[in-house]
Short mmCIF file of C-alpha atoms in Angstrom, two decimals:
data_model
loop_
_atom_site.label_atom_id
_atom_site.label_comp_id
_atom_site.label_asym_id
_atom_site.label_seq_id
_atom_site.Cartn_x
_atom_site.Cartn_y
_atom_site.Cartn_z
CA UNK A 1191 73.65 58.64 -19.11
CA UNK A 1192 70.83 55.34 -20.33
CA UNK A 1193 67.33 56.09 -21.66
CA UNK A 1194 64.28 53.80 -21.11
CA UNK A 1195 61.32 53.34 -23.63
CA UNK A 1196 57.79 54.53 -21.85
CA UNK A 1197 54.72 54.08 -23.67
CA UNK A 1198 56.38 54.95 -26.79
CA UNK A 1199 58.79 57.54 -25.25
CA UNK A 1200 62.56 57.58 -24.72
CA UNK A 1201 63.41 58.70 -21.35
CA UNK A 1202 66.83 59.56 -21.24
CA UNK A 1203 67.96 59.80 -16.82
CA UNK A 1204 71.40 58.96 -15.27
CA UNK A 1205 72.01 56.76 -12.57
CA UNK A 1206 74.83 57.32 -10.03
CA UNK A 1207 75.76 56.36 -6.72
CA UNK A 1208 74.56 53.70 -4.57
CA UNK A 1209 72.07 54.18 -1.37
CA UNK A 1210 68.56 55.16 -0.83
CA UNK A 1211 67.16 56.10 -4.19
CA UNK A 1212 66.50 59.59 -4.84
CA UNK A 1213 64.54 61.11 -8.13
CA UNK A 1214 66.75 64.68 -9.22
CA UNK A 1215 64.79 67.18 -11.56
CA UNK A 1216 67.16 69.39 -13.12
CA UNK A 1217 66.11 72.77 -14.69
CA UNK A 1218 65.45 74.94 -18.07
CA UNK A 1219 68.25 74.55 -20.84
CA UNK A 1220 70.00 71.43 -18.52
CA UNK A 1221 70.24 68.03 -19.12
CA UNK A 1222 71.21 65.61 -16.00
CA UNK A 1223 74.48 66.18 -14.71
CA UNK A 1224 73.09 69.37 -13.29
CA UNK A 1225 72.64 68.36 -10.51
CA UNK A 1226 76.24 66.64 -10.83
CA UNK A 1227 78.33 69.91 -8.06
CA UNK A 1228 76.17 68.80 -5.64
CA UNK A 1229 75.83 64.84 -6.05
CA UNK A 1230 80.24 65.49 -5.45
CA UNK A 1231 79.47 67.48 -2.58
CA UNK A 1232 76.91 65.20 -1.24
CA UNK A 1233 77.87 63.16 1.71
CA UNK A 1234 74.53 60.93 2.28
CA UNK A 1235 74.67 57.67 1.01
CA UNK A 1236 72.03 58.24 -2.39
CA UNK A 1237 71.30 56.95 -5.70
CA UNK A 1238 70.65 59.43 -7.68
CA UNK A 1239 68.44 58.91 -10.76
CA UNK A 1240 68.21 61.61 -12.70
CA UNK A 1241 65.75 62.66 -15.24
CA UNK A 1242 65.98 64.25 -18.60
CA UNK A 1243 63.09 66.55 -19.45
CA UNK A 1244 62.14 66.25 -23.58
CA UNK A 1245 64.36 67.42 -25.71
CA UNK A 1246 67.39 67.09 -22.68
CA UNK A 1247 70.23 64.59 -22.67
CA UNK A 1248 68.93 61.47 -24.30
CA UNK A 1249 64.76 61.81 -23.70
CA UNK A 1250 62.68 62.74 -27.06
CA UNK A 1251 62.00 65.66 -28.91
CA UNK A 1252 59.05 67.05 -27.81
CA UNK A 1253 56.55 67.00 -30.30
CA UNK A 1254 53.57 68.80 -28.31
CA UNK A 1255 53.53 71.59 -25.75
CA UNK A 1256 55.30 69.56 -22.92
CA UNK A 1257 52.91 68.22 -19.33
CA UNK A 1258 53.74 68.69 -16.47
CA UNK A 1259 51.63 65.57 -14.84
CA UNK A 1260 52.52 64.03 -18.08
CA UNK A 1261 56.13 64.14 -17.04
CA UNK A 1262 56.06 63.10 -13.06
CA UNK A 1263 53.84 60.66 -14.44
CA UNK A 1264 57.07 59.58 -16.43
CA UNK A 1265 59.82 60.17 -14.35
CA UNK A 1266 57.80 57.84 -11.50
CA UNK A 1267 57.58 55.14 -13.81
CA UNK A 1268 60.85 55.30 -14.42
CA UNK A 1269 61.50 55.33 -10.63
CA UNK A 1270 59.44 52.06 -10.17
CA UNK A 1271 61.47 50.37 -13.23
CA UNK A 1272 64.49 51.09 -11.39
CA UNK A 1273 63.08 48.84 -8.85
CA UNK A 1274 62.13 52.09 -6.36
CA UNK A 1275 58.75 52.30 -5.20
CA UNK A 1276 59.56 54.73 -2.36
CA UNK A 1277 62.17 57.30 -3.04
CA UNK A 1278 62.96 60.81 -1.73
CA UNK A 1279 62.54 63.73 -4.58
CA UNK A 1280 64.46 66.79 -5.39
CA UNK A 1281 64.42 69.44 -8.07
CA UNK A 1282 65.90 72.55 -9.23
CA UNK A 1283 64.12 75.34 -10.77
CA UNK A 1284 61.60 73.95 -13.05
CA UNK A 1285 63.12 70.53 -11.66
CA UNK A 1286 61.75 72.08 -8.53
CA UNK A 1287 57.72 72.68 -9.45
CA UNK A 1288 58.48 69.10 -11.13
CA UNK A 1289 59.18 67.56 -8.01
CA UNK A 1290 56.56 69.04 -5.86
CA UNK A 1291 53.79 68.46 -8.34
CA UNK A 1292 55.35 65.20 -8.03
CA UNK A 1293 55.36 65.20 -4.26
CA UNK A 1294 51.75 66.56 -4.45
CA UNK A 1295 50.44 63.62 -7.03
CA UNK A 1296 52.55 60.45 -5.91
CA UNK A 1297 52.21 60.95 -1.84
CA UNK A 1298 52.84 57.54 -1.45
CA UNK A 1299 56.19 56.95 -3.20
CA UNK A 1300 57.71 60.31 -2.00
CA UNK A 1301 59.13 59.98 1.45
CA UNK A 1302 60.68 63.95 1.14
CA UNK A 1303 60.58 66.63 -1.32
CA UNK A 1304 63.15 69.33 -1.83
CA UNK A 1305 62.30 71.95 -3.99
CA UNK A 1306 66.15 74.73 -5.18
CA UNK A 1307 64.45 77.32 -6.83
CA UNK A 1308 60.76 76.93 -7.40
CA UNK A 1309 57.87 78.67 -7.69
CA UNK A 1310 54.29 77.22 -8.15
CA UNK A 1311 52.86 80.33 -10.00
CA UNK A 1312 54.28 82.13 -13.02
CA UNK A 1313 53.72 85.87 -12.48
CA UNK A 1314 53.73 88.39 -15.14
CA UNK A 1315 57.73 88.72 -14.49
CA UNK A 1316 58.68 85.82 -14.79
CA UNK A 1317 56.55 84.73 -18.01
CA UNK A 1318 58.13 87.90 -19.25
CA UNK A 1319 61.36 87.13 -18.83
CA UNK A 1320 61.08 83.38 -19.53
CA UNK A 1321 60.40 84.90 -23.53
CA UNK A 1322 63.07 86.80 -23.43
CA UNK A 1323 64.80 83.21 -22.78
CA UNK A 1324 63.20 81.56 -25.81
CA UNK A 1325 63.91 84.99 -28.25
CA UNK A 1326 68.02 85.20 -26.99
CA UNK A 1327 68.65 81.05 -27.60
CA UNK A 1328 67.09 81.04 -30.79
CA UNK A 1329 69.29 84.37 -31.47
CA UNK A 1330 72.23 82.98 -30.26
CA UNK A 1331 73.06 80.85 -27.43
CA UNK A 1332 75.77 82.10 -26.47
CA UNK A 1333 74.29 85.51 -25.90
CA UNK A 1334 71.36 83.77 -23.67
CA UNK A 1335 74.31 82.50 -21.66
CA UNK A 1336 76.25 85.66 -21.36
CA UNK A 1337 72.89 87.27 -20.14
CA UNK A 1338 72.14 84.30 -18.20
CA UNK A 1339 75.36 84.39 -15.90
CA UNK A 1340 75.08 88.47 -15.45
CA UNK A 1341 71.56 87.86 -14.39
CA UNK A 1342 71.80 84.63 -12.66
CA UNK A 1343 75.35 85.01 -10.34
CA UNK A 1344 76.19 87.40 -7.37
CA UNK A 1345 78.65 89.85 -8.10
CA UNK A 1346 81.03 87.78 -6.03
CA UNK A 1347 81.04 84.87 -8.56
CA UNK A 1348 81.29 87.19 -11.51
CA UNK A 1349 84.36 88.69 -10.27
CA UNK A 1350 85.49 84.96 -9.70
CA UNK A 1351 84.38 84.47 -13.33
CA UNK A 1352 84.84 87.99 -15.24
CA UNK A 1353 89.17 86.86 -16.04
CA UNK A 1354 87.00 84.06 -17.57
CA UNK A 1355 84.24 84.84 -18.57
CA UNK A 1356 84.60 84.60 -22.61
CA UNK A 1357 85.49 81.02 -22.27
CA UNK A 1358 82.72 80.23 -19.90
CA UNK A 1359 80.23 81.61 -21.81
CA UNK A 1360 81.29 79.69 -24.91
CA UNK A 1361 81.51 75.73 -23.05
CA UNK A 1362 77.94 77.19 -21.20
CA UNK A 1363 76.05 77.78 -24.20
CA UNK A 1364 77.27 74.76 -25.50
CA UNK A 1365 75.02 72.71 -23.03
CA UNK A 1366 71.72 74.61 -23.70
CA UNK A 1367 69.34 72.03 -24.58
CA UNK A 1368 67.59 71.66 -27.88
CA UNK A 1369 64.29 71.15 -25.96
CA UNK A 1370 65.08 74.40 -24.38
CA UNK A 1371 62.36 76.29 -26.07
CA UNK A 1372 59.67 73.81 -25.22
CA UNK A 1373 61.04 73.82 -21.46
CA UNK A 1374 60.29 77.75 -21.52
CA UNK A 1375 56.79 77.28 -22.43
CA UNK A 1376 56.18 75.22 -20.05
CA UNK A 1377 58.00 77.73 -17.99
CA UNK A 1378 55.68 80.76 -18.72
CA UNK A 1379 51.97 78.41 -17.61
CA UNK A 1380 53.09 77.25 -14.43
CA UNK A 1381 50.59 76.78 -12.23
CA UNK A 1382 51.02 74.35 -9.05
CA UNK A 1383 49.65 76.62 -6.25
CA UNK A 1384 46.85 73.85 -5.66
CA UNK A 1385 49.13 71.47 -5.08
CA UNK A 1386 50.71 72.17 -2.21
CA UNK A 1387 48.79 72.16 -0.09
CA UNK A 1388 48.11 68.48 -0.86
CA UNK A 1389 51.98 67.41 -0.14
CA UNK A 1390 52.61 65.53 3.05
CA UNK A 1391 56.08 63.59 2.74
CA UNK A 1392 58.27 65.94 4.55
CA UNK A 1393 59.46 69.24 2.27
CA UNK A 1394 62.56 71.56 2.21
CA UNK A 1395 62.60 74.47 0.18
CA UNK A 1396 66.14 76.11 -0.70
CA UNK A 1397 66.04 79.82 -2.07
CA UNK A 1398 68.37 82.06 -3.32
CA UNK A 1399 68.51 85.55 -1.85
CA UNK A 1400 69.65 87.22 -4.86
CA UNK A 1401 67.77 85.37 -7.49
CA UNK A 1402 66.68 87.86 -10.05
CA UNK A 1403 64.55 85.29 -11.65
CA UNK A 1404 62.67 83.11 -9.30
CA UNK A 1405 62.33 85.76 -6.86
CA UNK A 1406 63.46 84.08 -2.48
CA UNK A 1407 59.53 85.85 -2.21
CA UNK A 1408 58.43 82.51 -4.37
CA UNK A 1409 60.30 80.16 -2.01
CA UNK A 1410 58.59 81.68 1.26
CA UNK A 1411 55.23 81.13 -0.36
CA UNK A 1412 56.30 77.65 -1.25
CA UNK A 1413 57.60 77.55 2.78
CA UNK A 1414 54.31 79.33 4.53
CA UNK A 1415 52.28 76.93 2.18
CA UNK A 1416 53.04 73.48 2.79
CA UNK A 1417 52.14 71.81 5.83
CA UNK A 1418 55.35 71.64 7.93
CA UNK A 1419 57.37 72.70 5.39
CA UNK A 1420 61.56 73.66 6.36
CA UNK A 1421 62.67 77.04 4.25
CA UNK A 1422 66.66 77.80 4.03
CA UNK A 1423 67.74 81.32 2.33
CA UNK A 1424 71.18 80.57 0.65
CA UNK A 1425 73.27 84.36 -0.54
CA UNK A 1426 73.53 83.37 -3.98
CA UNK A 1427 71.34 83.73 -7.42
CA UNK A 1428 69.44 81.33 -9.54
CA UNK A 1429 72.82 79.98 -10.02
CA UNK A 1430 73.01 79.04 -6.46
CA UNK A 1431 74.53 75.13 -7.61
CA UNK A 1432 77.36 76.73 -9.35
CA UNK A 1433 77.75 78.98 -6.41
CA UNK A 1434 76.93 77.43 -3.33
CA UNK A 1435 77.17 73.00 -3.84
CA UNK A 1436 77.97 72.25 -0.86
CA UNK A 1437 75.82 74.51 1.12
CA UNK A 1438 73.09 72.75 -0.50
CA UNK A 1439 74.63 69.02 -0.78
CA UNK A 1440 74.58 69.48 3.48
CA UNK A 1441 71.15 71.04 3.43
CA UNK A 1442 69.74 68.01 1.48
CA UNK A 1443 71.81 65.48 3.38
CA UNK A 1444 70.34 66.78 6.85
CA UNK A 1445 66.65 66.60 4.95
CA UNK A 1446 67.03 63.32 3.75
CA UNK A 1447 68.41 61.43 6.40
#
């Protein structure tokens, strides 16, 4: 893990691999290692630079509500600092929202963009869900993670995890980042709908058919709205990286090449 100070902010990030640069955004409650399984499965030659949102990993805790556009600007500045003027962008969940916004705001910098379980507007069910996450984390991260695994995985995945569920819950709860509450507050007010039509980079949209948090209709909407976008639907829930990392890696490798 590394960090960089920009405009008085400490930005945490990881940089791994060699090849074409790819800026990666993690999801809510996560840190830079969220993409590790996909990185390991990806056969494309890529230099992964994973940006950490405020309150995750090495990044400073937020002192004000997180501004999505500001974070995207910090991420692009980080890539420029590392010597990458043009790069691919990928994001998962909240990170997918950031990736799409990055492609809309920095058209000259983004070569391709990939949205994994992303959305453009938080609807009423999502807002209630994100508020529930905030409350559960405040009570007990293990309680939150027990719910997250139950709701985020498919039945098939849970059947595999069931014999060791308590151990998995404990390990997963330990990864919940200190800035999760602020990230969830951002989730509740997401609205990048007007940005979708401004994306000019080739766009890959991946969604989970059994996603209970970000319904597959959200990915279908993005794919239908972003000019020329490609949609891939996977038989998974929101925690698709934990179930189908290889399938994600294959789709991503084909897209960036």
